[in-house]
């Protein structure tokens, strides 16, 4: 029997409270349950399910992180990493999203297309970390294709409302796709504006000499200056964090929740914004997933 989730009820911390079932400012930058119904709800909603008293031997999930006012260094997510230029310098953040072929990452549009052209010789290094040039424990993955909205390419007045991109990666030398190696996060295409999220990114070396990932858990609110966007107040998100994932229902690296957007803007390191993924973003994702 195939279970398809149609909608989710989540509390502020991202815990799934119910599920319907049937048989997605300026630029700055697989969980298994014993019960199949719990598996369907968790996979579809990206958050922990409130188990019924007779849910069997399902292990309890770790508690969600407490809200923060400033970002802190953390061990990182294997599926999150950096975009590197031809010289090996990281300039933006990105993360692997769940896709049929396992070869798609999400980042900000301004990270891969600017000044009228696509960025060239870009590679993705998941779980990047370390001083200097940094360490790439899972290697560097070459870009096959980039999908950005036509409004971003044309630099229209509303281009900031589509500052997201989906990038298709080539397999590695062993023929493996990136998701097969580091995992990937499901996407929520209908996220509400007010959510508790954990945001991950890699600030530039001037503010992050150890080149380590940072994270902040906080509550989002609608961005009054940009329709369809949300903002968060958390310091430490300097240049380089653009394109980093906004994860709703995050518990720990093994339970990352669902991706609702990527860091796309913010006037200071303490205020960051993300365009919520929606039906338009999904069209780009679908194109990337078919490459």
mmCIF file of C-alpha atoms in Angstrom, residues 5-198:
data_model
loop_
_atom_site.group_PDB
_atom_site.id
_atom_site.type_symbol
_atom_site.label_atom_id
_atom_site.label_comp_id
_atom_site.label_asym_id
_atom_site.label_seq_id
_atom_site.Cartn_x
_atom_site.Cartn_y
_atom_site.Cartn_z
ATOM 1 C CA UNK A 5 0.369 12.713 2.762
ATOM 2 C CA UNK A 6 -2.006 15.486 1.798
ATOM 3 C CA UNK A 7 -1.460 17.931 4.637
ATOM 4 C CA UNK A 8 0.102 18.359 8.056
ATOM 5 C CA UNK A 9 -0.653 20.045 11.331
ATOM 6 C CA UNK A 10 2.508 21.164 13.085
ATOM 7 C CA UNK A 11 3.089 23.081 16.282
ATOM 8 C CA UNK A 12 5.551 25.957 16.617
ATOM 9 C CA UNK A 13 8.400 23.544 17.309
ATOM 10 C CA UNK A 14 7.647 21.617 14.128
ATOM 11 C CA UNK A 15 6.124 18.557 15.780
ATOM 12 C CA UNK A 16 3.525 16.826 13.627
ATOM 13 C CA UNK A 17 0.180 16.841 15.423
ATOM 14 C CA UNK A 18 -1.969 15.444 12.625
ATOM 15 C CA UNK A 19 -1.804 14.264 9.064
ATOM 16 C CA UNK A 20 -4.288 13.682 6.281
ATOM 17 C CA UNK A 21 -3.504 10.738 4.082
ATOM 18 C CA UNK A 22 -4.785 8.890 1.019
ATOM 19 C CA UNK A 23 -4.439 4.998 -0.404
ATOM 20 C CA UNK A 24 8.145 24.793 -1.318
ATOM 21 C CA UNK A 25 16.486 43.125 1.063
ATOM 22 C CA UNK A 26 19.654 42.545 -0.674
ATOM 23 C CA UNK A 27 21.696 39.434 -1.229
ATOM 24 C CA UNK A 28 24.273 38.605 1.395
ATOM 25 C CA UNK A 29 25.098 35.869 1.004
ATOM 26 C CA UNK A 30 15.882 8.672 6.377
ATOM 27 C CA UNK A 31 14.262 8.115 9.404
ATOM 28 C CA UNK A 32 12.463 4.727 10.054
ATOM 29 C CA UNK A 33 9.490 3.971 12.281
ATOM 30 C CA UNK A 34 7.924 0.591 13.063
ATOM 31 C CA UNK A 35 4.492 1.794 11.966
ATOM 32 C CA UNK A 36 4.024 2.614 8.284
ATOM 33 C CA UNK A 37 1.632 5.437 9.090
ATOM 34 C CA UNK A 38 4.306 7.109 11.204
ATOM 35 C CA UNK A 39 6.773 6.700 8.390
ATOM 36 C CA UNK A 40 4.412 8.337 5.925
ATOM 37 C CA UNK A 41 3.670 11.251 8.225
ATOM 38 C CA UNK A 42 7.288 11.851 9.106
ATOM 39 C CA UNK A 43 8.490 11.648 5.533
ATOM 40 C CA UNK A 44 5.739 13.935 4.304
ATOM 41 C CA UNK A 45 5.909 16.520 7.070
ATOM 42 C CA UNK A 46 9.569 16.477 7.901
ATOM 43 C CA UNK A 47 8.998 16.495 11.615
ATOM 44 C CA UNK A 48 8.519 14.074 14.456
ATOM 45 C CA UNK A 49 5.135 12.460 14.789
ATOM 46 C CA UNK A 50 3.211 12.483 18.047
ATOM 47 C CA UNK A 51 2.970 8.743 18.544
ATOM 48 C CA UNK A 52 -0.192 7.095 19.782
ATOM 49 C CA UNK A 53 0.092 5.215 23.093
ATOM 50 C CA UNK A 54 0.277 1.888 21.246
ATOM 51 C CA UNK A 55 2.844 3.037 18.707
ATOM 52 C CA UNK A 56 5.024 0.071 19.541
ATOM 53 C CA UNK A 57 8.740 0.376 20.089
ATOM 54 C CA UNK A 58 9.297 3.653 18.217
ATOM 55 C CA UNK A 59 12.282 5.373 19.772
ATOM 56 C CA UNK A 60 11.598 8.909 20.972
ATOM 57 C CA UNK A 61 13.198 11.672 18.961
ATOM 58 C CA UNK A 62 15.597 14.094 20.597
ATOM 59 C CA UNK A 63 14.031 17.389 21.674
ATOM 60 C CA UNK A 64 14.206 20.304 19.240
ATOM 61 C CA UNK A 65 16.947 22.876 19.863
ATOM 62 C CA UNK A 66 16.101 25.847 22.049
ATOM 63 C CA UNK A 67 15.675 29.228 20.310
ATOM 64 C CA UNK A 68 18.804 31.344 20.023
ATOM 65 C CA UNK A 69 19.647 34.995 19.432
ATOM 66 C CA UNK A 70 23.035 34.303 17.870
ATOM 67 C CA UNK A 71 24.420 31.512 15.737
ATOM 68 C CA UNK A 72 26.822 28.942 17.143
ATOM 69 C CA UNK A 73 29.293 26.546 15.562
ATOM 70 C CA UNK A 74 28.105 22.966 15.301
ATOM 71 C CA UNK A 75 29.177 19.603 13.932
ATOM 72 C CA UNK A 76 27.327 20.222 10.691
ATOM 73 C CA UNK A 77 25.021 18.307 8.382
ATOM 74 C CA UNK A 78 26.480 15.851 5.919
ATOM 75 C CA UNK A 79 24.029 17.131 3.292
ATOM 76 C CA UNK A 80 24.883 20.820 3.831
ATOM 77 C CA UNK A 81 28.008 22.402 2.491
ATOM 78 C CA UNK A 82 29.526 25.138 0.403
ATOM 79 C CA UNK A 83 29.833 26.265 -3.175
ATOM 80 C CA UNK A 84 33.465 26.589 -4.220
ATOM 81 C CA UNK A 85 34.925 28.608 -7.064
ATOM 82 C CA UNK A 86 37.668 27.397 -9.386
ATOM 83 C CA UNK A 87 40.298 28.380 -6.814
ATOM 84 C CA UNK A 88 38.648 26.350 -4.080
ATOM 85 C CA UNK A 89 37.344 29.368 -2.164
ATOM 86 C CA UNK A 90 33.854 29.068 -0.727
ATOM 87 C CA UNK A 91 31.463 31.900 -1.496
ATOM 88 C CA UNK A 92 27.976 30.549 -0.725
ATOM 89 C CA UNK A 93 26.201 27.761 1.132
ATOM 90 C CA UNK A 94 23.937 25.019 -0.268
ATOM 91 C CA UNK A 95 22.338 21.700 0.686
ATOM 92 C CA UNK A 96 21.203 18.453 -0.912
ATOM 93 C CA UNK A 97 17.458 18.072 -1.382
ATOM 94 C CA UNK A 98 15.630 14.793 -1.722
ATOM 95 C CA UNK A 99 15.066 14.015 -5.415
ATOM 96 C CA UNK A 100 14.315 10.928 -7.543
ATOM 97 C CA UNK A 101 17.843 10.681 -8.930
ATOM 98 C CA UNK A 102 19.535 12.062 -5.812
ATOM 99 C CA UNK A 103 21.509 14.740 -7.616
ATOM 100 C CA UNK A 104 19.912 18.100 -6.733
ATOM 101 C CA UNK A 105 21.014 20.845 -4.345
ATOM 102 C CA UNK A 106 19.270 24.077 -3.343
ATOM 103 C CA UNK A 107 20.941 27.456 -2.974
ATOM 104 C CA UNK A 108 20.240 31.136 -3.643
ATOM 105 C CA UNK A 109 19.864 32.398 -7.199
ATOM 106 C CA UNK A 110 22.391 35.167 -6.614
ATOM 107 C CA UNK A 111 24.966 32.490 -5.746
ATOM 108 C CA UNK A 112 24.860 30.910 -9.202
ATOM 109 C CA UNK A 113 23.638 33.637 -11.571
ATOM 110 C CA UNK A 114 24.719 37.250 -11.435
ATOM 111 C CA UNK A 115 25.637 40.071 -13.775
ATOM 112 C CA UNK A 116 23.686 38.387 -16.556
ATOM 113 C CA UNK A 117 25.461 35.052 -16.595
ATOM 114 C CA UNK A 118 25.707 31.734 -14.812
ATOM 115 C CA UNK A 119 28.635 31.143 -12.504
ATOM 116 C CA UNK A 120 31.215 28.833 -14.056
ATOM 117 C CA UNK A 121 33.526 26.186 -12.613
ATOM 118 C CA UNK A 122 31.428 25.887 -9.460
ATOM 119 C CA UNK A 123 31.584 22.762 -7.317
ATOM 120 C CA UNK A 124 29.672 21.664 -4.221
ATOM 121 C CA UNK A 125 31.514 20.371 -1.142
ATOM 122 C CA UNK A 126 29.142 18.738 1.353
ATOM 123 C CA UNK A 127 30.114 18.785 5.035
ATOM 124 C CA UNK A 128 32.942 21.211 4.287
ATOM 125 C CA UNK A 129 34.892 22.177 7.369
ATOM 126 C CA UNK A 130 38.330 23.164 8.571
ATOM 127 C CA UNK A 131 40.766 26.052 8.635
ATOM 128 C CA UNK A 132 42.376 27.464 5.516
ATOM 129 C CA UNK A 133 41.211 25.807 2.332
ATOM 130 C CA UNK A 134 39.106 23.487 4.478
ATOM 131 C CA UNK A 135 38.387 19.817 4.298
ATOM 132 C CA UNK A 136 36.073 18.116 1.830
ATOM 133 C CA UNK A 137 35.310 14.711 3.398
ATOM 134 C CA UNK A 138 32.870 13.818 0.618
ATOM 135 C CA UNK A 139 34.793 15.445 -2.198
ATOM 136 C CA UNK A 140 33.729 18.122 -4.647
ATOM 137 C CA UNK A 141 30.760 17.568 -6.929
ATOM 138 C CA UNK A 142 30.656 19.213 -10.351
ATOM 139 C CA UNK A 143 27.637 21.139 -11.605
ATOM 140 C CA UNK A 144 25.669 19.739 -14.538
ATOM 141 C CA UNK A 145 22.848 22.300 -14.818
ATOM 142 C CA UNK A 146 21.448 25.327 -12.976
ATOM 143 C CA UNK A 147 17.787 26.317 -12.735
ATOM 144 C CA UNK A 148 16.845 29.895 -11.824
ATOM 145 C CA UNK A 149 13.634 31.802 -12.476
ATOM 146 C CA UNK A 150 13.396 33.873 -15.660
ATOM 147 C CA UNK A 151 12.628 36.946 -13.559
ATOM 148 C CA UNK A 152 15.954 36.583 -11.796
ATOM 149 C CA UNK A 153 17.797 36.267 -15.084
ATOM 150 C CA UNK A 154 16.016 39.352 -16.445
ATOM 151 C CA UNK A 155 16.578 41.314 -13.216
ATOM 152 C CA UNK A 156 12.944 42.407 -13.051
ATOM 153 C CA UNK A 157 11.531 44.544 -10.254
ATOM 154 C CA UNK A 158 10.236 41.479 -8.453
ATOM 155 C CA UNK A 159 13.356 39.371 -8.959
ATOM 156 C CA UNK A 160 14.076 39.287 -5.219
ATOM 157 C CA UNK A 161 10.917 37.206 -4.768
ATOM 158 C CA UNK A 162 12.557 34.352 -6.694
ATOM 159 C CA UNK A 163 16.048 34.371 -5.188
ATOM 160 C CA UNK A 164 16.415 30.606 -5.093
ATOM 161 C CA UNK A 165 17.990 28.049 -7.402
ATOM 162 C CA UNK A 166 18.105 24.304 -7.871
ATOM 163 C CA UNK A 167 21.331 22.838 -9.185
ATOM 164 C CA UNK A 168 21.860 19.410 -10.742
ATOM 165 C CA UNK A 169 25.177 17.749 -9.934
ATOM 166 C CA UNK A 170 27.225 15.230 -11.863
ATOM 167 C CA UNK A 171 27.922 11.806 -10.322
ATOM 168 C CA UNK A 172 31.298 11.334 -8.672
ATOM 169 C CA UNK A 173 34.150 9.253 -10.090
ATOM 170 C CA UNK A 174 32.508 6.098 -8.705
ATOM 171 C CA UNK A 175 29.225 6.860 -10.452
ATOM 172 C CA UNK A 176 27.400 7.761 -7.238
ATOM 173 C CA UNK A 177 24.964 10.635 -6.923
ATOM 174 C CA UNK A 178 25.471 13.021 -4.050
ATOM 175 C CA UNK A 179 22.324 12.057 -2.138
ATOM 176 C CA UNK A 180 23.427 8.410 -2.126
ATOM 177 C CA UNK A 181 26.527 9.507 -0.229
ATOM 178 C CA UNK A 182 25.377 12.253 2.147
ATOM 179 C CA UNK A 183 21.576 12.071 2.209
ATOM 180 C CA UNK A 184 19.070 14.733 1.265
ATOM 181 C CA UNK A 185 16.341 16.779 2.925
ATOM 182 C CA UNK A 186 12.690 16.678 1.779
ATOM 183 C CA UNK A 187 11.182 20.001 0.728
ATOM 184 C CA UNK A 188 8.047 21.665 2.107
ATOM 185 C CA UNK A 189 6.454 23.564 -0.764
ATOM 186 C CA UNK A 190 3.629 25.067 1.328
ATOM 187 C CA UNK A 191 5.326 26.314 4.490
ATOM 188 C CA UNK A 192 3.483 28.843 6.637
ATOM 189 C CA UNK A 193 5.258 32.147 7.427
ATOM 190 C CA UNK A 194 5.550 31.608 11.186
ATOM 191 C CA UNK A 195 7.651 28.530 11.906
ATOM 192 C CA UNK A 196 10.480 27.489 14.136
ATOM 193 C CA UNK A 197 13.472 26.816 11.939
ATOM 194 C CA UNK A 198 17.109 25.894 12.210
#
